Coordinates of C-alpha atoms in Angstrom, one line a residue:
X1 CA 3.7 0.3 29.9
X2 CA 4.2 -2.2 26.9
X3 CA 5.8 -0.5 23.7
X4 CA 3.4 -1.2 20.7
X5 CA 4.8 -3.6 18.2
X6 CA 6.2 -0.6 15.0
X7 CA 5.5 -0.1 11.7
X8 CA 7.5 2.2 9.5
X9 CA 6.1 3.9 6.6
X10 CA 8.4 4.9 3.2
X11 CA 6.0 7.4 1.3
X12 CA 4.8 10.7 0.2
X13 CA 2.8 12.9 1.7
X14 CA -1.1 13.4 1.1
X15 CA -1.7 17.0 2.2
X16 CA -5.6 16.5 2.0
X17 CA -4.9 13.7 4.9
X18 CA -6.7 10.9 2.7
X19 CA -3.6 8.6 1.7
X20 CA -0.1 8.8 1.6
X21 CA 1.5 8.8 5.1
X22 CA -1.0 10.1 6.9
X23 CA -3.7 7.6 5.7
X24 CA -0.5 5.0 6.7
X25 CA 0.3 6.5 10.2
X26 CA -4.1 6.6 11.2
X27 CA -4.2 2.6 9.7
X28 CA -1.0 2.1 11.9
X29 CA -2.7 3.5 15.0
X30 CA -6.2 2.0 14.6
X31 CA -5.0 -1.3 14.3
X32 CA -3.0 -0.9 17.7
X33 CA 0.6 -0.5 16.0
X34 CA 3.0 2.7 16.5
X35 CA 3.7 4.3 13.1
X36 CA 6.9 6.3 12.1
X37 CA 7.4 7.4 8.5
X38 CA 10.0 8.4 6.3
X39 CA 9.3 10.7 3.9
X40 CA 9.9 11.0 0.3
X41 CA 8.1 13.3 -1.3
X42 CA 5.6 16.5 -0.6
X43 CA 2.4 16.9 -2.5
X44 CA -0.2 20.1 -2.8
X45 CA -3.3 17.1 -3.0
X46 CA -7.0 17.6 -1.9
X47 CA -10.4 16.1 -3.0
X48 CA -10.0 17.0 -6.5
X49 CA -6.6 15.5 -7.4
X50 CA -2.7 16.6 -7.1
X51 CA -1.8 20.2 -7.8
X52 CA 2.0 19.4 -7.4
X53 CA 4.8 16.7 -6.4
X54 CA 8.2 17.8 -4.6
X55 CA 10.6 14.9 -4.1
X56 CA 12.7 14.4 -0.9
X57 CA 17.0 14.1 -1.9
X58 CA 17.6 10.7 -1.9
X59 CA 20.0 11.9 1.1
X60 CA 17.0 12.8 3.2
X61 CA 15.1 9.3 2.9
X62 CA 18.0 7.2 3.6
X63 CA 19.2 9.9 6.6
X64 CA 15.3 9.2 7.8
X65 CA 15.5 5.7 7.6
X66 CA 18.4 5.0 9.2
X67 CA 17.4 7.7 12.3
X68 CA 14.2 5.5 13.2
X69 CA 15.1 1.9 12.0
X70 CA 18.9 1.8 14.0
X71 CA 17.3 3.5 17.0
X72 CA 14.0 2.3 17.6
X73 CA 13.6 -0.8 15.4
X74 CA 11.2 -1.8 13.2
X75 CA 8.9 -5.3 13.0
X76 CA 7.0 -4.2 9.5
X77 CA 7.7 -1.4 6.9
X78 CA 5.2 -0.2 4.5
X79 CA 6.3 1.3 1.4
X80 CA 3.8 3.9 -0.7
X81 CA 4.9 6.7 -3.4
X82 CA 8.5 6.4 -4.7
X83 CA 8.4 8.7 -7.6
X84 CA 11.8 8.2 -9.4
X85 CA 14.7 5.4 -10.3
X86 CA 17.0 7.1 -7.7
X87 CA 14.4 7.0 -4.7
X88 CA 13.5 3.6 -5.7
X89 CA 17.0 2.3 -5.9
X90 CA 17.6 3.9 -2.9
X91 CA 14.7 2.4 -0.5
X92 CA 15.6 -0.5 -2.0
X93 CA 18.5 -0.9 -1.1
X94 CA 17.6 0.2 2.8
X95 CA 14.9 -2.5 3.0
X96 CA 17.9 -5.3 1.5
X97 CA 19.3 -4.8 4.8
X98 CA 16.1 -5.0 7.2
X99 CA 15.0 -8.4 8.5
X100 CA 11.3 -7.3 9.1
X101 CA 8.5 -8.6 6.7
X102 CA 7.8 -5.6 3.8
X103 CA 4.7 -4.5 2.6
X104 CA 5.4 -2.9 -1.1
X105 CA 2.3 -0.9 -3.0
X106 CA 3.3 0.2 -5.9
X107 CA 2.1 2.8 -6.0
X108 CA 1.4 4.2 -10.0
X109 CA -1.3 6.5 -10.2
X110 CA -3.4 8.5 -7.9
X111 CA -7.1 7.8 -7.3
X112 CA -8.1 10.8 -9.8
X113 CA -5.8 9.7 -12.1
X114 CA -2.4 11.5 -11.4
X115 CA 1.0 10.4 -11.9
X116 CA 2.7 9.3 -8.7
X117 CA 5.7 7.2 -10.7
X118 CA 7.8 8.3 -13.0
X119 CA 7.9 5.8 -16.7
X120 CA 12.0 5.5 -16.2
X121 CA 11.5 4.2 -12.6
X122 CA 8.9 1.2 -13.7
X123 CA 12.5 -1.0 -14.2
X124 CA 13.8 -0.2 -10.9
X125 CA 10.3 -1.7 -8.9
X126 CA 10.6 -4.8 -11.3
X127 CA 14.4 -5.0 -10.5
X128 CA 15.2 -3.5 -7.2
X129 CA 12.3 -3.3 -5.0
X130 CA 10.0 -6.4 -5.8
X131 CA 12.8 -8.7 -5.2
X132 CA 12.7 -7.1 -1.2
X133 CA 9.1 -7.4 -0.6
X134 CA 7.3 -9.8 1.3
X135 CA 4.1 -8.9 -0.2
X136 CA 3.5 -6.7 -2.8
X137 CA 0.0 -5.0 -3.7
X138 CA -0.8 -3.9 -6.7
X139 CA -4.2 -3.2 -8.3
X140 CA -5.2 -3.8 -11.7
X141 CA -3.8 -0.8 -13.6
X142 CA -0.5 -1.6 -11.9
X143 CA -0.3 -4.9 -12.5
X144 CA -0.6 -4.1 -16.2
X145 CA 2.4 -1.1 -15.7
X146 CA 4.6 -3.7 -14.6
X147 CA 4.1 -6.7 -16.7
X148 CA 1.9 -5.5 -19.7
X149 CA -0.7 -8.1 -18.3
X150 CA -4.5 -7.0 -18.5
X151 CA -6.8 -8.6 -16.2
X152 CA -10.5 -8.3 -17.4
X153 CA -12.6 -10.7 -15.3
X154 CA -12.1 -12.8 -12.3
X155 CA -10.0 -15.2 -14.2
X156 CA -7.4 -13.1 -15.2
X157 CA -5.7 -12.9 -11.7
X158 CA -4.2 -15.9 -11.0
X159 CA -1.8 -14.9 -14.8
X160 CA -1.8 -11.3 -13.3
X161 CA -0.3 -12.9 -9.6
X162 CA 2.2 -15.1 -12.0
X163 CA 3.3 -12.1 -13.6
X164 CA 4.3 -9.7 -10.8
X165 CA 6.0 -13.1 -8.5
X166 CA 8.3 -13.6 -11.7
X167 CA 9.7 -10.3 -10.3
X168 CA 11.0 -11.6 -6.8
X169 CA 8.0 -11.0 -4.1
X170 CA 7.4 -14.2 -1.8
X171 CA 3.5 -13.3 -2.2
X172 CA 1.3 -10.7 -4.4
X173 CA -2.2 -9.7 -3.5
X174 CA -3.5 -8.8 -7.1
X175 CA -6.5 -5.9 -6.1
X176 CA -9.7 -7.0 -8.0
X177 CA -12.0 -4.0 -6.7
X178 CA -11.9 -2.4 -10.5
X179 CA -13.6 -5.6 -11.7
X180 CA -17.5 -5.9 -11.4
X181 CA -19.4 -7.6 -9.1
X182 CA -17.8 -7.9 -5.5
X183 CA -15.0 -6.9 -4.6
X184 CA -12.6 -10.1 -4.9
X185 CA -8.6 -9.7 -4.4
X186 CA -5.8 -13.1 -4.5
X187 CA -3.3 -13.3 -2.6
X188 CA -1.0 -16.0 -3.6
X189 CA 2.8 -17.1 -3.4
X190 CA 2.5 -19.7 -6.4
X191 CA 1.9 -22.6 -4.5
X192 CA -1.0 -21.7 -2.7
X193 CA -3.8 -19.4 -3.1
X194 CA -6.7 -17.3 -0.8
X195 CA -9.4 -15.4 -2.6
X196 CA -10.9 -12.8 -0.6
X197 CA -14.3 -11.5 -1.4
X198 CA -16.1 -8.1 0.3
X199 CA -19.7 -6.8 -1.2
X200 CA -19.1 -3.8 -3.1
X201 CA -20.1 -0.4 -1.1
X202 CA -22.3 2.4 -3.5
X203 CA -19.7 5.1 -1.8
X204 CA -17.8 7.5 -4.1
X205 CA -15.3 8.3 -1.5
X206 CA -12.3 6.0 -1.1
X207 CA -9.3 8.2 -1.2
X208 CA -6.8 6.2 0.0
X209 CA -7.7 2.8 -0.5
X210 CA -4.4 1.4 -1.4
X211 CA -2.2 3.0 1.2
X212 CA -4.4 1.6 3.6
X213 CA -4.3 -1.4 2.8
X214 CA -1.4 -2.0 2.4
X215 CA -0.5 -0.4 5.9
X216 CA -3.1 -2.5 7.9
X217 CA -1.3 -5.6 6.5
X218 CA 1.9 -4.4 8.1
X219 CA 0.4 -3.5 11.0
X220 CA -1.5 -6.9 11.1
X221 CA 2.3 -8.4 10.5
X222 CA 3.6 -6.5 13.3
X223 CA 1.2 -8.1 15.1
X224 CA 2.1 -11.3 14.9
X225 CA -0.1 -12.6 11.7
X226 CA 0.7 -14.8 8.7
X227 CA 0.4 -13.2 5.7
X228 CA -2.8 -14.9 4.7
X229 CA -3.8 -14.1 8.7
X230 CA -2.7 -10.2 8.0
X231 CA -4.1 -10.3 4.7
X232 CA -7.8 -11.2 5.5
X233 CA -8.1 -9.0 8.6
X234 CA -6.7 -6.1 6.2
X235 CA -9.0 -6.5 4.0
X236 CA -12.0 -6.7 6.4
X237 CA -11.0 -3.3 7.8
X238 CA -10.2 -1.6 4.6
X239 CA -14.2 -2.7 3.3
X240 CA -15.5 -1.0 6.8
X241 CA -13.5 1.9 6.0
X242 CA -14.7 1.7 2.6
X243 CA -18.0 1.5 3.8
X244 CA -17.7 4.6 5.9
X245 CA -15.9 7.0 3.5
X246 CA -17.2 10.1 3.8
X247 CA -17.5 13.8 1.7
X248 CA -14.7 15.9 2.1
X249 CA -14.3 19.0 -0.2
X250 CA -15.8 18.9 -3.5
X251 CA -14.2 15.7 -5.0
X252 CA -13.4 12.3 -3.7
X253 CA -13.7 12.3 0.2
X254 CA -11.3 9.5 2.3
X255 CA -12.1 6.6 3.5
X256 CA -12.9 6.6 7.2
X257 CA -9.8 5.4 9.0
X258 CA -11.4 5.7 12.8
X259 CA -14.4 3.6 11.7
X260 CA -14.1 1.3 14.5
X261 CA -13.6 3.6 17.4
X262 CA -16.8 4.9 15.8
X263 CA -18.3 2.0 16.0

C-alpha cells in the first residue's frame, strides 16, 4: 500500500472542531494527505467564540515535533495559533531545521473576534518565524498587526504583500475576503503576481476559514504543486467549503471540510 505524502500541523486546538487542528487534520485528509499535529495550545471554543486558552510548555511542542518529524518525516508543515514569544521562538527555530516547504498563518484573532496572539509575540513572527516560511497567509487585519499597513480596496494589496515579504517569506498570499465585492486574494513573491478571485457565498458560517486554507496549501505542496499550483487549488476548495458551511450551535457554524465526498 503507498504511504500518503505527510503534512504536519503546529497549532492549537479548536474544541468545537471548526479550526485549529482539527479543521487542519480534516483539510489534510480530504485533499488525500496524512496529517500529524503538534500541539500547542488547548482551547474551551464553540460557535460563540473562545471561553479559555491553555498553552502547551514550550518543552511539549518541541518534544512533539521532534517525535513525528525524525521518525516519520514530513514533506509540508502547516503552522496555526502560536500564542506567545517563547512558543514562537521555539517553532521557529524547529522549522529552521526542516527542509520541507512551510505554510505560516498568522494566526491573530479568532473569527468572533478573540485573541489568539499575544501583543509581545507580534516581534517574534516578524523576526523569527516569517523569515522560515515558504508562504505566509495573512488576512487583512493581520496584515495591518504586523506592518501597520491598512488595506481598504483591491489596490491596497500589492503594498500590503510588500509589507509582510520585507519580513523574510519567499511568497505572501495577502486574504482579500474582508473587502467587498468577490472574494479576491494575491499571492505574490515580488517579482511576480497571481490574483485569485471566488464569488462571495451569502453563508454566515465559516469557522475556520484560515486554518484551512492554509492547510490545503500544504497538503496541495505535499502533493507535488508549485506554490501558485497549491495556491489556486486551495483556494478553490476553501470557496466550496465556504459554500457549504453549515449551522452548528447557536453562533458561527464551520465550514464543511467533507464537501467533496459529499459531492
Amino acid at each position: 500500500m503507498r504511504t500518503p505524502p505527510r503534512v504536519l500541523t503546529v497549532a492549537g486546538s479548536d474544541s468545537g472542531g471548526g479550526a485549529g487542528i482539527q479543521a487542519d487534520l480534516k483539510t489534510m485528509l480530504a485533499l488525500g494527505t496524512h496529517g500529524m499535529s503538534v500541539l500547542t495550545a488547548v482551547t474551551a471554543q464553540n460557535s460563540l467564540g473562545v471561553q479559555g486558552a491553555w498553552e502547551l510548555p514550550a518543552e511539549a511542542v518541541r518534544a512533539q515535533f521532534r517525535s513525528v518529524v525524525d521518525d516519520i518525516g514530513v514533506q509540508a508543515v502547516k503552522t496555526g495559533m502560536l500564542s506567545s514569544p517563547e512558543l514562537v521562538e521555539t517553532v521557529a527555530a524547529l522549522l529552521a531545521g526542516v527542509s520541507a516547504p512551510v505554510v505560516v498563518d498568522p494566526v491573530g484573532v479568532s473569527k468572533h473576534g478573540d485573541a489568539l496572539l499575544a501583543a509581545s509575540a507580534l516581534d517574534a513572527v516578524r523576526t523569527k518565524l516569517l523569515p522560515t516560511a515558504t508562504l505566509v497567509t495573512p488576512n487583512l487585519d493581520e496584515v495591518t498587526q504586523l506592518t501597520g499597513v491598512r488595506v481598504r480596496d483591491e489596490d491596497d494589496l500589492p503594498h500590503a504583500a510588500a509589507a509582510v515579504l520585507g519580513f523574510g517569506p519567499r511568497w505572501a498570499l495577502i486574504k482579500g475576503g474582508h473587502l467587498e465585492g468577490d472574494a479576491v486574494d494575491l499571492l505574490t513573491d515580488g517579482a511576480e503576481e497571481h490574483w485569485l478571485r471566488a464569488p462571495r457565498h451569502d453563508n454566515r458560517h465559516t469557522h475556520g476559514t484560515g486554518c484551512t486554507l492554509a492547510s490545503a496549501v500544504a497538503a496541495r505542496l505535499a502533493l507535488g504543486d508549485t506554490i501558485p499550483e497549491a495556491v489556486a487549488a486551495a483556494k478553490e476548495y476553501v470557496t466550496g467549503a465556504i459554500a457549504g458551511g453549515f449551522r452548528l450551535g447557536a453562533g458561527i457554524g464551520p465550514v464543511d471540510h467533507g464537501w467533496r465526498m459529499r459531492n
